[in-house]
Amino acid sequence: MIGFLIQRVLQALMVVIAMSIIVFLGVYAIGNPIDVMIDPASDQALREALIRRYGFDRPLFEQYFIFMNNMLHGDLGESFIYRLPVLNLILSRLPATLELALTAMLIATLLGIPLGLWAGYKPESMSAKAIMGFSVLGFSVPSFWVGLLLIMVFAVELGWLPSGGRGPTTEVFGMNLSITSLEGWSYIILPAFNLALFKLGLLIRLTRAGTVEVMSSDYVRFARAQGLSEGKVVGLHVLKNISIPIVTVFGLELGSTLAFAVVTETVFNWPGMGKLIIDSITVLDRPVMVAYLILVVFLFVMINLVVDLIYGQLDPRIRVKAAS
């Protein structure tokens, strides 16, 4: 297991270094932030002074190594627009995105796996067909349209829930969270459901496909022949054997939910990292853009690393293959 862990950590480190180079070069090839930071009528002396101040006159490779050295010391630079340390700026928005993404994944998991199991256990029933029809909507309908529809129905017409914002927060372990109160839940439930819809449809279809395949296997027939109840057959044999693809999708979708909650945060005016990166792209705030994208890469790599370790626990054959 230790050899498996070391191999995965080294792979993760190489991915982070490679992606940091790609992100840095990609962002620094887009536009010139000096044009946004100063008045177009400013003289050339002011323009050159700012270029020297931010190091834009240095070669690109030198800028990259300076950035990486500063990043290793916990300094991601200062925002051109907000005039705040980028790390503090991102960390101030991270709790909002984290609780939104985790709530969305919780909704998708608690609904998607049981519905998928039922649709696979009774594939010809009307309820299973209705569940699969609902899952198609999760893939087909654009999230921004669903978000606007949810606002129109539950906020405007019925007046049951707020149309946007985050609501009151409480500090928990140094993070400001809104899910500690009923009023906070009233603000998060619409954006979380909107963000969960695609993941919900994906989990339903994945769980249903795995259940249909496993239900026809020999070990399920033997378990039934031994007199095990249907609940034990599904819980002990079916669910365990379809868990690896579910863990895979859960890990990848959690990363994508954290990284790309931009549309939902914009529609519901949720003050998370997605809204921050949109505002930063608009004004070419390079330090925020680079730091956000590298943070996204790091989150994806860490989630994949955790998923790989869970693989090794669920199926020891994976550890043996990696060690060989």
One Martini backbone bead per residue (centre of mass of N, CA, C, O) as a GRO file, in nm:
protein
  324
    1MET     BB    1   0.056   0.064  -0.019
    2ILE     BB    2   0.300   0.258  -0.007
    3GLY     BB    3   0.385   0.229  -0.305
    4PHE     BB    4   0.115   0.328  -0.419
    5LEU     BB    5   0.124   0.609  -0.285
    6ILE     BB    6   0.392   0.713  -0.403
    7GLN     BB    7   0.312   0.691  -0.700
    8ARG     BB    8   0.067   0.888  -0.685
    9VAL     BB    9   0.218   1.136  -0.575
   10LEU     BB   10   0.418   1.170  -0.811
   11GLN     BB   11   0.205   1.205  -1.029
   12ALA     BB   12   0.069   1.454  -0.902
   13LEU     BB   13   0.319   1.639  -0.910
   14MET     BB   14   0.359   1.638  -1.220
   15VAL     BB   15   0.084   1.755  -1.290
   16VAL     BB   16   0.109   2.025  -1.140
   17ILE     BB   17   0.357   2.131  -1.292
   18ALA     BB   18   0.246   2.115  -1.581
   19MET     BB   19  -0.013   2.290  -1.529
   20SER     BB   20   0.129   2.547  -1.433
   21ILE     BB   21   0.259   2.611  -1.704
   22ILE     BB   22   0.004   2.623  -1.879
   23VAL     BB   23  -0.148   2.837  -1.717
   24PHE     BB   24   0.061   3.063  -1.723
   25LEU     BB   25   0.088   3.088  -2.032
   26GLY     BB   26  -0.212   3.127  -2.100
   27VAL     BB   27  -0.270   3.384  -1.930
   28TYR     BB   28  -0.012   3.557  -2.040
   29ALA     BB   29  -0.143   3.556  -2.347
   30ILE     BB   30  -0.377   3.744  -2.229
   31GLY     BB   31  -0.337   4.028  -2.270
   32ASN     BB   32  -0.319   4.362  -2.094
   33PRO     BB   33  -0.350   4.486  -1.774
   34ILE     BB   34  -0.256   4.780  -1.812
   35ASP     BB   35  -0.506   4.872  -1.982
   36VAL     BB   36  -0.696   4.844  -1.718
   37MET     BB   37  -0.538   5.000  -1.479
   38ILE     BB   38  -0.519   5.244  -1.680
   39ASP     BB   39  -0.540   5.523  -1.837
   40PRO     BB   40  -0.522   5.585  -2.174
   41ALA     BB   41  -0.403   5.893  -2.112
   42SER     BB   42  -0.153   5.802  -2.007
   43ASP     BB   43   0.167   5.807  -1.975
   44GLN     BB   44   0.458   5.631  -2.043
   45ALA     BB   45   0.590   5.643  -1.763
   46LEU     BB   46   0.363   5.504  -1.603
   47ARG     BB   47   0.358   5.245  -1.768
   48GLU     BB   48   0.657   5.158  -1.713
   49ALA     BB   49   0.637   5.153  -1.406
   50LEU     BB   50   0.427   4.923  -1.389
   51ILE     BB   51   0.584   4.710  -1.544
   52ARG     BB   52   0.820   4.700  -1.337
   53ARG     BB   53   0.658   4.643  -1.078
   54TYR     BB   54   0.527   4.360  -1.209
   55GLY     BB   55   0.745   4.225  -1.418
   56PHE     BB   56   0.676   4.248  -1.744
   57ASP     BB   57   0.990   4.289  -1.848
   58ARG     BB   58   1.032   4.002  -1.810
   59PRO     BB   59   1.078   3.702  -1.872
   60LEU     BB   60   0.858   3.445  -1.864
   61PHE     BB   61   1.031   3.232  -1.711
   62GLU     BB   62   1.098   3.424  -1.476
   63GLN     BB   63   0.810   3.475  -1.383
   64TYR     BB   64   0.749   3.179  -1.316
   65PHE     BB   65   0.971   3.129  -1.098
   66ILE     BB   66   0.875   3.353  -0.912
   67PHE     BB   67   0.592   3.242  -0.868
   68MET     BB   68   0.673   2.960  -0.755
   69ASN     BB   69   0.840   3.063  -0.517
   70ASN     BB   70   0.609   3.222  -0.385
   71MET     BB   71   0.407   2.984  -0.361
   72LEU     BB   72   0.590   2.806  -0.170
   73HIS     BB   73   0.558   3.069   0.042
   74GLY     BB   74   0.240   3.167   0.018
   75ASP     BB   75   0.265   3.361  -0.250
   76LEU     BB   76   0.018   3.483  -0.502
   77GLY     BB   77  -0.010   3.774  -0.468
   78GLU     BB   78  -0.168   4.067  -0.607
   79SER     BB   79  -0.439   4.224  -0.678
   80PHE     BB   80  -0.506   4.461  -0.915
   81ILE     BB   81  -0.800   4.546  -0.808
   82TYR     BB   82  -0.829   4.479  -0.482
   83ARG     BB   83  -0.553   4.500  -0.322
   84LEU     BB   84  -0.510   4.188  -0.245
   85PRO     BB   85  -0.437   3.899  -0.142
   86VAL     BB   86  -0.508   3.623  -0.316
   87LEU     BB   87  -0.537   3.409  -0.096
   88ASN     BB   88  -0.745   3.567   0.076
   89LEU     BB   89  -0.954   3.602  -0.148
   90ILE     BB   90  -1.009   3.300  -0.202
   91LEU     BB   91  -1.062   3.204   0.094
   92SER     BB   92  -1.319   3.390   0.128
   93ARG     BB   93  -1.478   3.211  -0.110
   94LEU     BB   94  -1.451   2.901  -0.055
   95PRO     BB   95  -1.683   2.825   0.150
   96ALA     BB   96  -1.919   2.879  -0.046
   97THR     BB   97  -1.837   2.666  -0.260
   98LEU     BB   98  -1.814   2.420  -0.079
   99GLU     BB   99  -2.109   2.409   0.031
  100LEU     BB  100  -2.242   2.395  -0.244
  101ALA     BB  101  -2.100   2.140  -0.359
  102LEU     BB  102  -2.162   1.942  -0.122
  103THR     BB  103  -2.468   1.971  -0.132
  104ALA     BB  104  -2.502   1.877  -0.423
  105MET     BB  105  -2.368   1.594  -0.383
  106LEU     BB  106  -2.563   1.499  -0.165
  107ILE     BB  107  -2.817   1.508  -0.334
  108ALA     BB  108  -2.718   1.323  -0.567
  109THR     BB  109  -2.655   1.073  -0.386
  110LEU     BB  110  -2.924   1.033  -0.217
  111LEU     BB  111  -3.089   1.005  -0.497
  112GLY     BB  112  -2.927   0.849  -0.724
  113ILE     BB  113  -2.868   0.567  -0.603
  114PRO     BB  114  -3.154   0.467  -0.526
  115LEU     BB  115  -3.283   0.519  -0.806
  116GLY     BB  116  -3.084   0.338  -0.966
  117LEU     BB  117  -3.140   0.076  -0.815
  118TRP     BB  118  -3.440   0.060  -0.884
  119ALA     BB  119  -3.411   0.076  -1.197
  120GLY     BB  120  -3.234  -0.196  -1.197
  121TYR     BB  121  -3.429  -0.388  -1.035
  122LYS     BB  122  -3.692  -0.247  -1.210
  123PRO     BB  123  -3.669  -0.193  -1.542
  124GLU     BB  124  -3.996  -0.238  -1.635
  125SER     BB  125  -4.107  -0.024  -1.475
  126MET     BB  126  -4.260   0.277  -1.447
  127SER     BB  127  -4.070   0.405  -1.237
  128ALA     BB  128  -3.807   0.352  -1.395
  129LYS     BB  129  -3.885   0.518  -1.646
  130ALA     BB  130  -3.923   0.784  -1.494
  131ILE     BB  131  -3.636   0.805  -1.385
  132MET     BB  132  -3.495   0.806  -1.666
  133GLY     BB  133  -3.640   1.056  -1.770
  134PHE     BB  134  -3.526   1.247  -1.553
  135SER     BB  135  -3.222   1.202  -1.623
  136VAL     BB  136  -3.235   1.337  -1.902
  137LEU     BB  137  -3.285   1.625  -1.798
  138GLY     BB  138  -3.010   1.661  -1.657
  139PHE     BB  139  -2.858   1.666  -1.942
  140SER     BB  140  -3.041   1.865  -2.135
  141VAL     BB  141  -3.073   2.099  -1.937
  142PRO     BB  142  -2.982   2.401  -1.876
  143SER     BB  143  -2.874   2.545  -1.586
  144PHE     BB  144  -2.966   2.841  -1.629
  145TRP     BB  145  -3.265   2.771  -1.689
  146VAL     BB  146  -3.328   2.624  -1.427
  147GLY     BB  147  -3.258   2.856  -1.240
  148LEU     BB  148  -3.471   3.056  -1.347
  149LEU     BB  149  -3.713   2.869  -1.292
  150LEU     BB  150  -3.677   2.844  -0.986
  151ILE     BB  151  -3.705   3.143  -0.926
  152MET     BB  152  -3.987   3.188  -1.051
  153VAL     BB  153  -4.139   2.979  -0.874
  154PHE     BB  154  -4.011   2.993  -0.562
  155ALA     BB  155  -3.973   3.319  -0.548
  156VAL     BB  156  -4.195   3.470  -0.718
  157GLU     BB  157  -4.466   3.306  -0.709
  158LEU     BB  158  -4.448   3.165  -0.409
  159GLY     BB  159  -4.226   3.276  -0.191
  160TRP     BB  160  -4.041   3.053  -0.033
  161LEU     BB  161  -3.767   3.156  -0.164
  162PRO     BB  162  -3.485   3.287  -0.235
  163SER     BB  163  -3.322   3.424  -0.528
  164GLY     BB  164  -3.054   3.506  -0.356
  165GLY     BB  165  -2.768   3.457  -0.214
  166ARG     BB  166  -2.662   3.346   0.128
  167GLY     BB  167  -2.690   3.462   0.397
  168PRO     BB  168  -2.639   3.370   0.700
  169THR     BB  169  -2.346   3.330   0.909
  170THR     BB  170  -2.116   3.085   1.059
  171GLU     BB  171  -1.849   3.012   1.251
  172VAL     BB  172  -1.652   2.718   1.143
  173PHE     BB  173  -1.339   2.650   1.172
  174GLY     BB  174  -1.290   2.948   1.023
  175MET     BB  175  -1.570   2.923   0.869
  176ASN     BB  176  -1.824   3.056   0.670
  177LEU     BB  177  -2.154   2.933   0.731
  178SER     BB  178  -2.508   2.868   0.623
  179ILE     BB  179  -2.591   2.555   0.727
  180THR     BB  180  -2.660   2.630   1.048
  181SER     BB  181  -2.939   2.730   0.927
  182LEU     BB  182  -3.252   2.764   0.801
  183GLU     BB  183  -3.200   3.023   0.642
  184GLY     BB  184  -2.952   2.916   0.491
  185TRP     BB  185  -3.105   2.682   0.347
  186SER     BB  186  -3.298   2.868   0.183
  187TYR     BB  187  -3.053   2.973   0.000
  188ILE     BB  188  -2.913   2.685  -0.098
  189ILE     BB  189  -3.124   2.490  -0.232
  190LEU     BB  190  -3.144   2.597  -0.523
  191PRO     BB  191  -2.844   2.598  -0.619
  192ALA     BB  192  -2.790   2.301  -0.539
  193PHE     BB  193  -2.999   2.167  -0.724
  194ASN     BB  194  -2.895   2.288  -0.986
  195LEU     BB  195  -2.604   2.161  -0.955
  196ALA     BB  196  -2.715   1.851  -0.916
  197LEU     BB  197  -2.869   1.758  -1.173
  198PHE     BB  198  -2.646   1.632  -1.348
  199LYS     BB  199  -2.536   1.436  -1.131
  200LEU     BB  200  -2.798   1.285  -1.088
  201GLY     BB  201  -2.829   1.168  -1.374
  202LEU     BB  202  -2.556   1.020  -1.376
  203LEU     BB  203  -2.599   0.833  -1.125
  204ILE     BB  204  -2.849   0.691  -1.220
  205ARG     BB  205  -2.731   0.562  -1.480
  206LEU     BB  206  -2.488   0.420  -1.354
  207THR     BB  207  -2.639   0.251  -1.138
  208ARG     BB  208  -2.832   0.108  -1.329
  209ALA     BB  209  -2.624  -0.034  -1.511
  210GLY     BB  210  -2.480  -0.192  -1.282
  211THR     BB  211  -2.729  -0.342  -1.171
  212VAL     BB  212  -2.811  -0.498  -1.424
  213GLU     BB  213  -2.543  -0.653  -1.448
  214VAL     BB  214  -2.527  -0.781  -1.155
  215MET     BB  215  -2.811  -0.929  -1.137
  216SER     BB  216  -2.696  -1.153  -1.367
  217SER     BB  217  -2.506  -1.282  -1.182
  218ASP     BB  218  -2.389  -1.551  -1.009
  219TYR     BB  219  -2.359  -1.437  -0.712
  220VAL     BB  220  -2.657  -1.351  -0.693
  221ARG     BB  221  -2.784  -1.630  -0.734
  222PHE     BB  222  -2.640  -1.763  -0.492
  223ALA     BB  223  -2.751  -1.572  -0.274
  224ARG     BB  224  -3.046  -1.653  -0.323
  225ALA     BB  225  -3.002  -1.964  -0.277
  226GLN     BB  226  -2.919  -1.907   0.036
  227GLY     BB  227  -3.164  -1.696   0.140
  228LEU     BB  228  -3.130  -1.412   0.090
  229SER     BB  229  -3.229  -1.115   0.103
  230GLU     BB  230  -3.281  -0.852  -0.105
  231GLY     BB  231  -3.138  -0.642   0.071
  232LYS     BB  232  -2.868  -0.803   0.096
  233VAL     BB  233  -2.807  -0.835  -0.199
  234VAL     BB  234  -2.792  -0.533  -0.264
  235GLY     BB  235  -2.601  -0.434  -0.028
  236LEU     BB  236  -2.362  -0.663  -0.047
  237HIS     BB  237  -2.337  -0.709  -0.374
  238VAL     BB  238  -2.426  -0.481  -0.563
  239LEU     BB  239  -2.313  -0.218  -0.436
  240LYS     BB  240  -2.017  -0.312  -0.409
  241ASN     BB  241  -1.976  -0.376  -0.733
  242ILE     BB  242  -2.060  -0.055  -0.813
  243SER     BB  243  -1.860   0.145  -0.653
  244ILE     BB  244  -1.623   0.228  -0.836
  245PRO     BB  245  -1.769   0.405  -1.054
  246ILE     BB  246  -1.898   0.589  -0.841
  247VAL     BB  247  -1.636   0.701  -0.718
  248THR     BB  248  -1.528   0.820  -0.975
  249VAL     BB  249  -1.761   1.019  -1.035
  250PHE     BB  250  -1.762   1.164  -0.766
  251GLY     BB  251  -1.477   1.282  -0.782
  252LEU     BB  252  -1.498   1.433  -1.054
  253GLU     BB  253  -1.763   1.596  -0.984
  254LEU     BB  254  -1.652   1.745  -0.741
  255GLY     BB  255  -1.434   1.897  -0.893
  256SER     BB  256  -1.623   2.032  -1.105
  257THR     BB  257  -1.804   2.175  -0.899
  258LEU     BB  258  -1.584   2.354  -0.773
  259ALA     BB  259  -1.479   2.480  -1.052
  260PHE     BB  260  -1.789   2.501  -1.223
  261ALA     BB  261  -1.999   2.711  -1.051
  262VAL     BB  262  -2.048   2.970  -1.222
  263VAL     BB  263  -2.341   2.975  -1.321
  264THR     BB  264  -2.485   2.942  -1.051
  265GLU     BB  265  -2.350   3.185  -0.905
  266THR     BB  266  -2.460   3.395  -1.107
  267VAL     BB  267  -2.768   3.344  -1.096
  268PHE     BB  268  -2.764   3.346  -0.752
  269ASN     BB  269  -2.548   3.533  -0.630
  270TRP     BB  270  -2.297   3.363  -0.538
  271PRO     BB  271  -2.010   3.421  -0.317
  272GLY     BB  272  -1.780   3.276  -0.496
  273MET     BB  273  -1.527   3.169  -0.704
  274GLY     BB  274  -1.677   3.189  -0.974
  275LYS     BB  275  -1.740   3.495  -0.958
  276LEU     BB  276  -1.447   3.585  -0.927
  277ILE     BB  277  -1.335   3.480  -1.205
  278ILE     BB  278  -1.520   3.645  -1.385
  279ASP     BB  279  -1.427   3.923  -1.285
  280SER     BB  280  -1.122   3.876  -1.352
  281ILE     BB  281  -1.147   3.832  -1.658
  282THR     BB  282  -1.274   4.108  -1.730
  283VAL     BB  283  -0.996   4.262  -1.589
  284LEU     BB  284  -0.727   4.100  -1.599
  285ASP     BB  285  -0.661   3.934  -1.319
  286ARG     BB  286  -0.397   3.742  -1.309
  287PRO     BB  287  -0.343   3.636  -1.020
  288VAL     BB  288  -0.629   3.517  -0.983
  289MET     BB  289  -0.636   3.330  -1.227
  290VAL     BB  290  -0.389   3.156  -1.163
  291ALA     BB  291  -0.464   3.069  -0.874
  292TYR     BB  292  -0.733   2.937  -0.940
  293LEU     BB  293  -0.634   2.723  -1.150
  294ILE     BB  294  -0.428   2.587  -0.961
  295LEU     BB  295  -0.634   2.510  -0.747
  296VAL     BB  296  -0.800   2.329  -0.931
  297VAL     BB  297  -0.577   2.131  -0.996
  298PHE     BB  298  -0.522   2.048  -0.704
  299LEU     BB  299  -0.805   1.938  -0.645
  300PHE     BB  300  -0.811   1.721  -0.862
  301VAL     BB  301  -0.560   1.567  -0.771
  302MET     BB  302  -0.652   1.504  -0.481
  303ILE     BB  303  -0.913   1.357  -0.552
  304ASN     BB  304  -0.777   1.137  -0.726
  305LEU     BB  305  -0.600   1.029  -0.500
  306VAL     BB  306  -0.829   0.941  -0.313
  307VAL     BB  307  -0.967   0.754  -0.517
  308ASP     BB  308  -0.726   0.560  -0.549
  309LEU     BB  309  -0.724   0.471  -0.250
  310ILE     BB  310  -1.010   0.359  -0.250
  311TYR     BB  311  -0.964   0.148  -0.459
  312GLY     BB  312  -0.757  -0.019  -0.290
  313GLN     BB  313  -0.980  -0.096  -0.080
  314LEU     BB  314  -1.201  -0.222  -0.272
  315ASP     BB  315  -0.948  -0.329  -0.473
  316PRO     BB  316  -0.657  -0.505  -0.437
  317ARG     BB  317  -0.575  -0.545  -0.740
  318ILE     BB  318  -0.479  -0.252  -0.787
  319ARG     BB  319  -0.229  -0.263  -0.604
  320VAL     BB  320  -0.085  -0.494  -0.753
  321LYS     BB  321  -0.059  -0.355  -1.028
  322ALA     BB  322   0.099  -0.106  -0.929
  323ALA     BB  323   0.342  -0.267  -0.803
  324SER     BB  324   0.412  -0.416  -1.089
   0.00000   0.00000   0.00000
